[in-house]
């Protein structure tokens, strides 16, 4: 159920463009963020009400607690220290019931591949992504002695061991905000400075557009809510209550201050040029893995595997014109297959109708040159002479110029005016003339090729009394095939591969010894020679489909990207695999 089945023109989808990023790629960015995080160490302390067992907790700062305990720091006291230890006695007298020491980061002694669950799990909806919160340091202190109103309760310290990754599962949404176009953000400091520079260089392309601004899409940490309970603290304990009360909010605050990874940065252009490919509207959706039976598989499905989950994709569903599009729907195919998850991070797919329309607009000025209007007539004379008169006027609008509804033949252009004959008789002399132009142009998408087939025919029928002749004075076809390739800079190029001409034009008789036939032959030749001056020939080039524009306006994961490979799907969508752009490589 691979990307070869992409069918965005299906009415239940209808999106112009989809930017799909795998769960594996999102987690790669998050793992990098955790590993490189320079996050503050946070201390949260709780005091209870004097003499009341489990009488509620009030959150205070460590500095405030130290002022109450003459500097006794609860986070310096090891697990299972006796309740009558002088330090614990002082803390209990200050009604200290517990606290949390935490720092965002990759758990100690653990690599990304060793994490028990991914940092981000897409599930089925973009409005409720699972974000598993990991810490490089996490310790929860529980003073049961104070919590029990002075009883001989134990002093518990739950500390994340090295080599073990504790996590707190939460549900988050996606938030959109405007972004400083200078990208002066903590997230882009230090190791990501080159990433920032690469984006700024790309954005210089937009100066010719006039007004534009940046939007950022990130995990909405403000919306984070804990899912269930952490597995590393006991049920019905003050430690669990403390985690529920403050851990998620503290994690979210610290993450926002230092900057969380981007899901997408998008340049919004006020007045895009018609020839450019610029996203105007977008919304988010999740695509769970689709198995061979065509069924959706997600984290709640019993038969799911980590490999299946890893190729679930977060999709940015886009329109390139207008302000509305169909509601999100689950795709019937996978954008990336499990076997390719390590080499394919994401996909940009374009609706076949969108691609075809760009090509149609390019071909129309060429096609009009061969949409020829013919005017003609004849005059018969009693002495047996016939005079033929005619004129040709190219540059007409085609009768049909459309993107087809489905199938690999995506464009049809035609001019077929269906001219009837003109006839005149004078006594025993009869003359007839008919000129019937025909032009067609058809475009086919297949694999990595675009085939353009043009056909120009000029049918002429002449009659002088009982002598008549129908001729296709021009009958030429050119089949031009263009290949889609990704060049060394990671951009899409369209190059000419082959051209196959076919000439079935018919020549008038060359027997001019009989004066009677000469007017017919001369008229045939004159019409043919006129058409020849219109220079009907092979299509020399096809401009690149403007997908390269997206490299200057869309930044999945807050990174520049290049194209890795390209193909048309079985339903003729244009599918391009993307890879993050590494600063320092060709652009």
XYZ file of C-alpha atoms in Angstrom:
587
model
C 0.000 0.000 0.000
C 2.819 2.341 -0.934
C 3.047 5.864 -2.253
C 2.568 4.569 -5.785
C -1.157 4.590 -4.938
C -1.215 8.309 -4.128
C -4.512 9.696 -5.411
C -4.974 13.275 -4.225
C -7.431 14.008 -7.032
C -9.874 11.547 -5.480
C -12.856 13.692 -4.374
C -12.530 12.524 -0.764
C -9.084 14.160 -0.658
C -8.767 16.974 -3.157
C -5.713 18.578 -1.551
C -3.407 20.411 -3.937
C -0.292 19.377 -2.085
C 0.700 17.249 0.905
C 3.871 17.528 2.978
C 4.236 14.244 4.863
C 6.837 13.663 7.585
C 7.359 10.272 9.198
C 7.076 9.713 12.915
C 10.640 8.393 12.764
C 11.872 11.692 11.324
C 10.011 13.719 13.925
C 11.575 11.606 16.661
C 15.013 11.997 15.162
C 14.655 15.774 15.546
C 13.307 15.398 19.075
C 16.133 13.053 20.066
C 18.632 15.559 18.722
C 16.881 18.273 20.724
C 17.058 16.207 23.938
C 20.688 15.259 23.370
C 21.812 18.831 22.714
C 19.510 20.487 25.219
C 21.057 23.009 27.584
C 18.089 23.167 29.889
C 17.914 24.604 33.395
C 17.662 22.392 36.442
C 14.286 23.047 38.026
C 13.400 22.570 41.678
C 9.778 22.395 42.814
C 8.996 22.154 46.515
C 5.742 21.514 48.312
C 4.703 22.292 51.867
C 1.592 21.025 53.620
C -0.695 22.445 56.242
C 0.643 22.024 59.810
C -0.753 19.063 61.713
C -3.084 17.934 58.928
C -2.548 14.503 57.370
C -2.430 14.787 53.574
C -3.922 18.208 54.054
C -3.148 19.613 50.647
C 0.079 20.990 49.238
C 1.292 24.444 48.355
C 4.051 24.877 45.804
C 7.002 27.079 46.785
C 10.467 27.713 45.384
C 13.595 26.029 46.663
C 14.899 29.433 47.766
C 11.803 29.953 49.888
C 12.174 26.494 51.416
C 15.845 27.058 52.242
C 14.890 30.244 54.059
C 12.524 28.179 56.188
C 15.035 25.404 56.914
C 18.211 27.416 57.523
C 19.676 26.054 54.307
C 18.730 22.373 54.660
C 18.290 21.160 51.088
C 15.987 18.130 50.742
C 17.565 17.163 47.446
C 20.874 16.476 49.228
C 19.350 13.796 51.481
C 19.522 10.194 50.200
C 16.682 7.691 49.977
C 15.615 5.813 53.116
C 17.221 8.296 55.491
C 15.560 7.808 58.948
C 12.689 10.112 59.747
C 14.445 11.377 62.854
C 17.536 12.567 60.973
C 18.075 16.183 62.113
C 17.799 17.448 58.557
C 14.462 15.695 58.013
C 13.228 16.936 61.362
C 13.933 20.526 60.287
C 12.239 19.947 56.927
C 9.234 18.375 58.621
C 8.959 21.303 60.981
C 8.790 23.499 57.889
C 5.972 21.193 56.672
C 8.005 20.103 53.643
C 6.143 17.140 52.139
C 8.122 16.653 48.956
C 9.660 18.062 45.847
C 10.911 17.435 42.335
C 14.298 18.086 40.787
C 14.243 17.815 37.013
C 16.129 18.720 33.876
C 14.940 18.159 30.305
C 17.276 16.022 28.217
C 18.194 12.541 27.068
C 18.178 10.129 30.023
C 21.697 9.251 31.205
C 23.305 6.167 29.732
C 20.542 5.900 27.093
C 20.598 6.554 23.333
C 17.631 7.438 21.185
C 17.245 3.885 19.910
C 17.096 2.599 23.504
C 14.130 4.728 24.539
C 11.256 2.483 25.648
C 8.702 4.484 23.620
C 9.189 7.189 20.981
C 9.215 10.773 22.180
C 6.342 11.574 19.803
C 3.624 9.091 18.896
C 1.232 10.326 16.221
C -1.777 8.137 16.903
C -4.773 9.086 14.762
C -5.324 12.816 15.214
C -3.121 15.889 14.886
C -5.108 17.539 17.670
C -3.947 14.966 20.245
C -0.393 13.818 19.617
C 1.322 11.825 22.356
C 4.435 13.574 23.628
C 6.474 11.467 26.041
C 8.467 13.761 28.312
C 12.001 12.523 29.050
C 14.527 14.036 31.452
C 18.283 13.863 31.754
C 17.754 14.126 35.497
C 14.599 13.393 37.477
C 14.268 12.896 41.224
C 11.111 12.992 43.357
C 11.462 13.425 47.107
C 8.593 12.266 49.326
C 8.589 13.137 53.038
C 5.908 10.808 54.355
C 6.749 11.862 57.936
C 5.457 15.399 57.303
C 2.659 14.259 55.002
C 1.322 12.079 57.826
C 1.232 14.961 60.260
C 4.307 13.900 62.222
C 4.053 10.125 62.044
C 7.117 7.963 61.576
C 6.819 7.830 57.824
C 9.756 7.002 55.539
C 11.856 9.415 53.540
C 11.575 8.293 49.888
C 13.643 9.473 46.965
C 12.726 8.169 43.536
C 15.629 8.930 41.175
C 15.957 7.916 37.548
C 18.858 5.422 37.371
C 21.520 5.649 34.701
C 20.655 3.411 31.786
C 16.914 3.653 32.473
C 14.608 6.087 30.702
C 11.661 7.336 32.694
C 8.989 9.202 30.799
C 5.711 10.982 31.415
C 3.155 10.519 28.619
C 1.190 13.634 27.688
C -1.236 14.726 25.015
C -0.398 17.844 22.995
C -1.785 19.638 19.987
C -0.093 21.765 17.324
C 0.189 25.515 17.712
C 0.751 28.160 15.021
C 2.432 31.485 15.690
C 4.159 34.157 13.688
C 7.933 33.890 13.686
C 10.618 36.540 13.818
C 11.986 36.601 10.234
C 15.510 37.068 11.605
C 15.159 33.702 13.403
C 16.756 35.122 16.535
C 15.557 32.301 18.756
C 17.245 30.178 21.447
C 16.491 27.066 19.381
C 18.770 28.264 16.568
C 21.738 29.038 18.798
C 25.013 27.119 18.925
C 24.795 23.824 17.012
C 21.851 24.986 14.875
C 23.371 28.270 13.719
C 24.199 26.800 10.296
C 20.646 25.523 10.008
C 19.442 29.062 10.693
C 21.827 30.565 8.129
C 20.659 28.136 5.460
C 17.018 29.165 5.986
C 17.872 32.867 5.892
C 19.669 32.400 2.581
C 16.597 30.674 1.128
C 14.316 33.445 2.378
C 16.255 36.022 0.344
C 14.466 34.562 -2.675
C 11.227 36.066 -1.353
C 12.406 39.674 -1.546
C 11.048 39.921 -5.096
C 7.546 39.093 -3.832
C 7.150 42.157 -1.664
C 5.213 41.465 1.519
C 5.736 38.178 3.359
C 6.002 36.853 6.879
C 6.877 33.582 8.614
C 4.628 31.160 10.460
C 5.898 28.476 12.811
C 4.168 25.257 13.786
C 5.316 23.520 16.963
C 4.132 21.083 19.591
C 1.675 23.018 21.740
C 3.303 22.559 25.118
C 0.733 24.860 26.732
C -1.944 22.310 25.913
C 0.011 19.363 27.361
C -1.949 17.161 29.746
C -0.740 14.024 31.484
C -2.019 10.706 30.140
C -2.502 8.165 32.918
C 0.177 8.065 35.572
C 3.956 7.705 35.442
C 5.074 4.125 36.065
C 7.967 5.084 38.338
C 6.011 6.495 41.294
C 3.633 4.585 43.624
C -0.133 4.784 43.361
C -1.932 6.968 45.890
C 1.243 8.724 46.973
C 2.167 12.342 47.486
C 4.913 11.756 44.905
C 2.245 11.000 42.306
C 0.238 14.046 43.374
C 3.298 16.257 42.957
C 3.980 14.886 39.476
C 0.380 15.551 38.474
C 0.430 19.042 39.942
C 3.552 20.514 38.433
C 5.757 18.248 36.334
C 4.035 18.778 32.979
C 3.685 22.542 33.419
C 7.328 22.929 34.474
C 8.523 20.759 31.592
C 6.430 22.770 29.137
C 7.658 26.119 30.467
C 11.315 25.122 30.280
C 10.901 23.588 26.827
C 9.289 26.769 25.480
C 11.970 28.998 26.949
C 14.736 27.068 25.233
C 12.701 26.354 22.106
C 11.161 23.085 20.971
C 11.740 21.586 17.524
C 9.634 22.957 14.707
C 7.129 20.848 12.867
C 7.179 23.362 10.025
C 8.205 26.892 9.155
C 6.203 28.434 6.314
C 6.684 31.683 4.460
C 3.328 33.343 3.842
C 3.386 35.528 0.720
C 0.814 38.301 0.390
C 0.685 38.409 -3.420
C 2.236 35.288 -4.968
C 2.900 35.243 -8.693
C 0.645 32.898 -10.716
C 3.659 31.071 -12.121
C 4.974 30.221 -8.665
C 3.921 27.360 -6.435
C 3.052 28.910 -3.089
C 0.965 27.363 -0.327
C -1.918 29.626 0.728
C -3.837 27.404 3.165
C -2.817 24.397 5.217
C -4.016 22.161 8.024
C -2.652 19.144 9.861
C -3.686 15.507 9.852
C -2.185 12.144 10.793
C -1.855 9.131 8.498
C -1.528 5.853 10.432
C 0.153 2.910 8.761
C -2.003 1.072 6.206
C -1.490 -2.696 6.013
C -1.685 -4.874 2.906
C -5.397 -5.406 3.478
C -5.934 -1.666 3.306
C -6.740 -1.322 7.019
C -5.415 1.486 9.199
C -2.966 0.397 11.885
C -2.182 2.695 14.810
C -0.803 2.610 18.315
C -4.080 1.234 19.698
C -4.187 -1.651 17.223
C -3.093 -4.970 18.801
C -1.028 -6.006 15.761
C 0.943 -2.795 15.527
C 4.746 -2.915 15.556
C 7.341 -0.178 16.142
C 8.212 -0.311 12.438
C 4.591 0.323 11.486
C 4.295 3.195 13.949
C 7.520 4.747 12.702
C 6.121 5.275 9.181
C 2.943 6.921 10.372
C 3.106 10.442 9.001
C 2.158 13.901 10.144
C 0.705 15.559 7.057
C 0.409 19.217 6.177
C -2.543 19.337 3.774
C -2.233 22.334 1.494
C -4.064 24.448 -1.020
C -2.091 26.658 -3.389
C -4.998 28.924 -4.227
C -8.184 29.865 -2.468
C -8.962 29.599 1.211
C -10.744 26.273 1.584
C -10.215 22.601 0.916
C -11.819 19.279 1.880
C -11.750 18.120 5.480
C -8.879 15.821 6.497
C -9.377 12.172 5.580
C -7.207 9.127 6.266
C -5.155 8.166 3.235
C -5.485 4.680 1.765
C -1.747 4.315 1.272
C 1.556 4.774 3.103
C 3.767 7.673 2.197
C 6.805 5.682 3.350
C 7.092 1.909 3.782
C 8.686 0.367 6.918
C 11.574 -1.083 4.893
C 12.576 2.444 3.801
C 12.086 4.358 7.035
C 15.829 4.789 7.612
C 16.407 6.378 4.203
C 13.147 8.218 3.499
C 12.180 10.920 5.992
C 9.303 12.510 4.164
C 7.394 13.156 0.973
C 5.930 16.087 -0.884
C 3.103 15.024 -3.195
C 1.283 17.191 -5.723
C -2.204 16.539 -7.021
C -2.055 15.444 -10.669
C -4.575 18.157 -11.536
C -2.350 20.854 -10.062
C 0.697 19.635 -11.983
C -1.288 19.226 -15.179
C -2.679 22.743 -14.907
C 0.813 24.245 -14.712
C 1.781 22.371 -17.872
C -1.483 23.303 -19.574
C -0.795 26.995 -18.995
C 2.653 26.557 -20.516
C 1.360 24.709 -23.579
C -1.602 26.958 -24.400
C 0.409 29.775 -26.079
C 2.166 27.133 -28.202
C -1.060 25.364 -29.068
C -2.795 28.576 -30.150
C -0.211 29.062 -32.910
C -1.580 25.924 -34.589
C -5.271 26.530 -33.969
C -5.939 27.852 -37.460
C -9.148 29.436 -38.719
C -9.762 28.812 -42.433
C -11.964 30.996 -44.630
C -12.505 29.925 -48.215
C -14.745 29.999 -51.261
C -14.748 29.571 -55.028
C -16.187 31.113 -58.187
C -17.242 28.972 -61.160
C -17.362 30.331 -64.700
C -19.432 29.083 -67.644
C -16.277 28.591 -69.705
C -15.100 25.837 -67.340
C -12.762 27.919 -65.144
C -12.913 27.835 -61.317
C -11.228 30.380 -59.073
C -10.406 29.358 -55.519
C -9.832 31.911 -52.776
C -8.897 31.250 -49.161
C -7.132 32.572 -46.081
C -5.689 31.073 -42.896
C -5.601 32.808 -39.538
C -3.616 31.085 -36.758
C -3.776 32.044 -33.075
C -7.307 30.906 -32.275
C -8.385 29.763 -28.839
C -8.689 25.965 -28.746
C -12.191 24.522 -28.618
C -11.045 22.230 -25.789
C -8.208 22.918 -23.386
C -8.668 20.961 -20.201
C -7.182 18.780 -17.507
C -8.876 15.410 -17.692
C -10.784 13.975 -14.747
C -8.655 10.850 -14.386
C -6.188 8.571 -16.093
C -2.617 8.968 -17.337
C -3.680 11.206 -20.245
C -3.918 14.305 -18.100
C -4.312 17.124 -20.638
C -6.259 17.407 -23.855
C -6.161 20.391 -26.212
C -8.016 20.354 -29.522
C -9.075 22.564 -32.413
C -11.445 20.975 -34.917
C -13.826 23.575 -36.383
C -15.672 21.159 -38.705
C -15.848 23.445 -41.740
C -18.305 22.419 -44.426
C -17.507 22.745 -48.178
C -18.247 25.791 -50.316
C -19.729 24.981 -53.715
C -20.638 27.115 -56.738
C -21.956 26.227 -60.189
C -22.292 28.287 -63.385
C -24.103 26.448 -66.154
C -21.995 23.356 -66.766
C -19.092 24.370 -64.488
C -19.001 23.355 -60.809
C -16.373 24.254 -58.209
C -16.002 23.032 -54.639
C -13.474 23.861 -51.920
C -13.190 22.682 -48.334
C -10.376 23.392 -45.889
C -10.506 21.526 -42.585
C -7.775 22.334 -40.015
C -7.168 20.030 -37.067
C -4.824 20.401 -34.094
C -4.597 18.221 -31.002
C -2.204 18.082 -28.086
C -2.292 15.397 -25.435
C -0.089 15.026 -22.348
C 0.624 11.780 -20.549
C 2.230 11.189 -17.127
C 3.961 7.866 -16.538
C 6.720 6.818 -14.161
C 9.288 9.598 -14.439
C 8.272 10.868 -17.869
C 5.936 13.417 -19.407
C 4.945 12.712 -23.006
C 3.508 15.473 -25.185
C 1.874 14.387 -28.444
C 1.017 17.117 -30.978
C -0.839 16.508 -34.228
C -1.416 19.102 -36.957
C -3.449 18.235 -40.041
C -4.702 20.446 -42.869
C -7.268 18.642 -45.014
C -8.085 20.242 -48.369
C -10.742 19.117 -50.836
C -10.925 20.682 -54.306
C -13.307 19.915 -57.153
C -13.527 21.207 -60.707
C -16.443 19.690 -62.501
C -15.896 15.938 -62.359
C -12.257 16.236 -61.299
C -11.778 16.233 -57.519
C -9.119 15.440 -54.983
C -9.002 15.261 -51.142
C -5.537 15.733 -49.643
C -4.022 16.071 -46.199
C -1.535 18.641 -47.418
C -0.080 18.728 -43.896
C -0.388 15.756 -41.556
C 2.380 15.747 -38.976
C 2.706 14.316 -35.484
C 5.445 14.907 -32.923
C 5.747 12.744 -29.818
C 8.135 14.435 -27.385
C 9.155 12.705 -24.164
C 10.601 14.585 -21.201
C 12.235 13.018 -18.164
C 11.967 14.132 -14.553
C 15.300 14.055 -12.763
C 16.712 15.345 -9.503
C 19.946 17.209 -10.154
C 23.039 17.333 -7.967
C 21.660 20.280 -6.007
C 18.495 18.386 -5.056
C 16.175 20.281 -7.383
C 13.709 18.910 -9.921
C 14.635 19.333 -13.565
C 12.699 18.432 -16.710
C 14.920 17.345 -19.596
C 14.146 16.346 -23.179
C 14.667 12.635 -23.779
C 13.320 11.775 -27.225
C 11.329 13.174 -30.129
C 9.504 10.954 -32.587
C 8.193 12.692 -35.734
C 5.659 11.172 -38.118
C 4.876 12.848 -41.440
C 1.888 11.528 -43.370
C 1.448 14.674 -45.468
C 0.216 14.057 -49.004
C 1.644 15.710 -52.106
C -0.538 16.907 -54.994
C 0.030 15.400 -58.413
C 3.012 16.881 -60.133
C 1.617 16.323 -63.672
C 1.338 19.867 -64.968
C 1.274 18.845 -68.648
C -2.476 19.006 -68.540
C -3.510 22.633 -68.004
C -6.866 21.478 -66.675
C -5.344 20.183 -63.423
C -2.963 23.073 -62.722
C -5.348 25.282 -60.640
C -6.000 22.414 -58.209
C -2.330 21.635 -57.788
C -1.400 25.245 -57.314
C -4.044 25.721 -54.631
C -2.950 22.575 -52.791
C 0.664 23.761 -52.816
C -0.157 27.309 -51.814
C -2.143 26.159 -48.777
C 0.573 23.727 -47.770
C 3.289 26.323 -48.120
C 1.353 28.749 -45.968
C 0.996 26.169 -43.180
C 4.696 25.353 -43.400
C 5.478 28.969 -42.482
C 3.864 28.376 -39.071
C 6.850 26.185 -38.180
C 4.997 23.316 -36.601
C 7.626 21.124 -35.018
C 8.729 19.255 -31.900
C 8.397 20.789 -28.445
C 11.929 21.795 -27.596
C 11.553 22.233 -23.860
C 9.154 21.973 -20.988
C 9.852 24.295 -18.123
C 10.383 22.658 -14.772
C 7.209 22.209 -12.729
C 7.652 24.883 -10.020
C 8.086 22.474 -7.106
C 11.527 23.963 -6.499
C 9.720 27.076 -5.211
C 8.704 25.074 -2.155
C 12.348 24.875 -1.068
C 12.181 28.623 -0.411
C 8.843 28.767 1.402
C 8.443 25.487 3.325
C 10.870 24.191 5.948
C 9.693 20.866 7.411
C 11.179 20.360 10.846
C 12.539 23.908 10.674
C 15.113 22.773 8.113
C 15.886 23.365 4.477
C 15.327 20.340 2.290
C 16.239 18.959 -1.095
C 14.566 16.386 -3.280
C 15.942 12.874 -3.320
C 13.851 11.135 -5.988
C 10.725 11.689 -8.044
C 7.990 9.660 -9.693
C 4.387 9.796 -10.797
C 2.050 7.560 -8.840
C -0.293 5.092 -10.508
C -2.942 7.814 -10.221
C -0.575 10.404 -11.702
C 0.217 12.453 -8.586
C 3.733 13.852 -8.603
C 5.581 12.375 -5.613
C 8.961 13.678 -4.464
C 10.941 12.162 -1.618
C 12.666 14.784 0.477
C 15.760 14.813 2.615
C 16.880 17.516 5.078
C 19.406 19.889 3.591
C 22.775 19.833 5.303
C 24.373 23.302 5.429
C 27.590 23.338 3.475
C 26.356 21.120 0.659
C 25.328 22.570 -2.753
C 22.050 24.499 -2.757
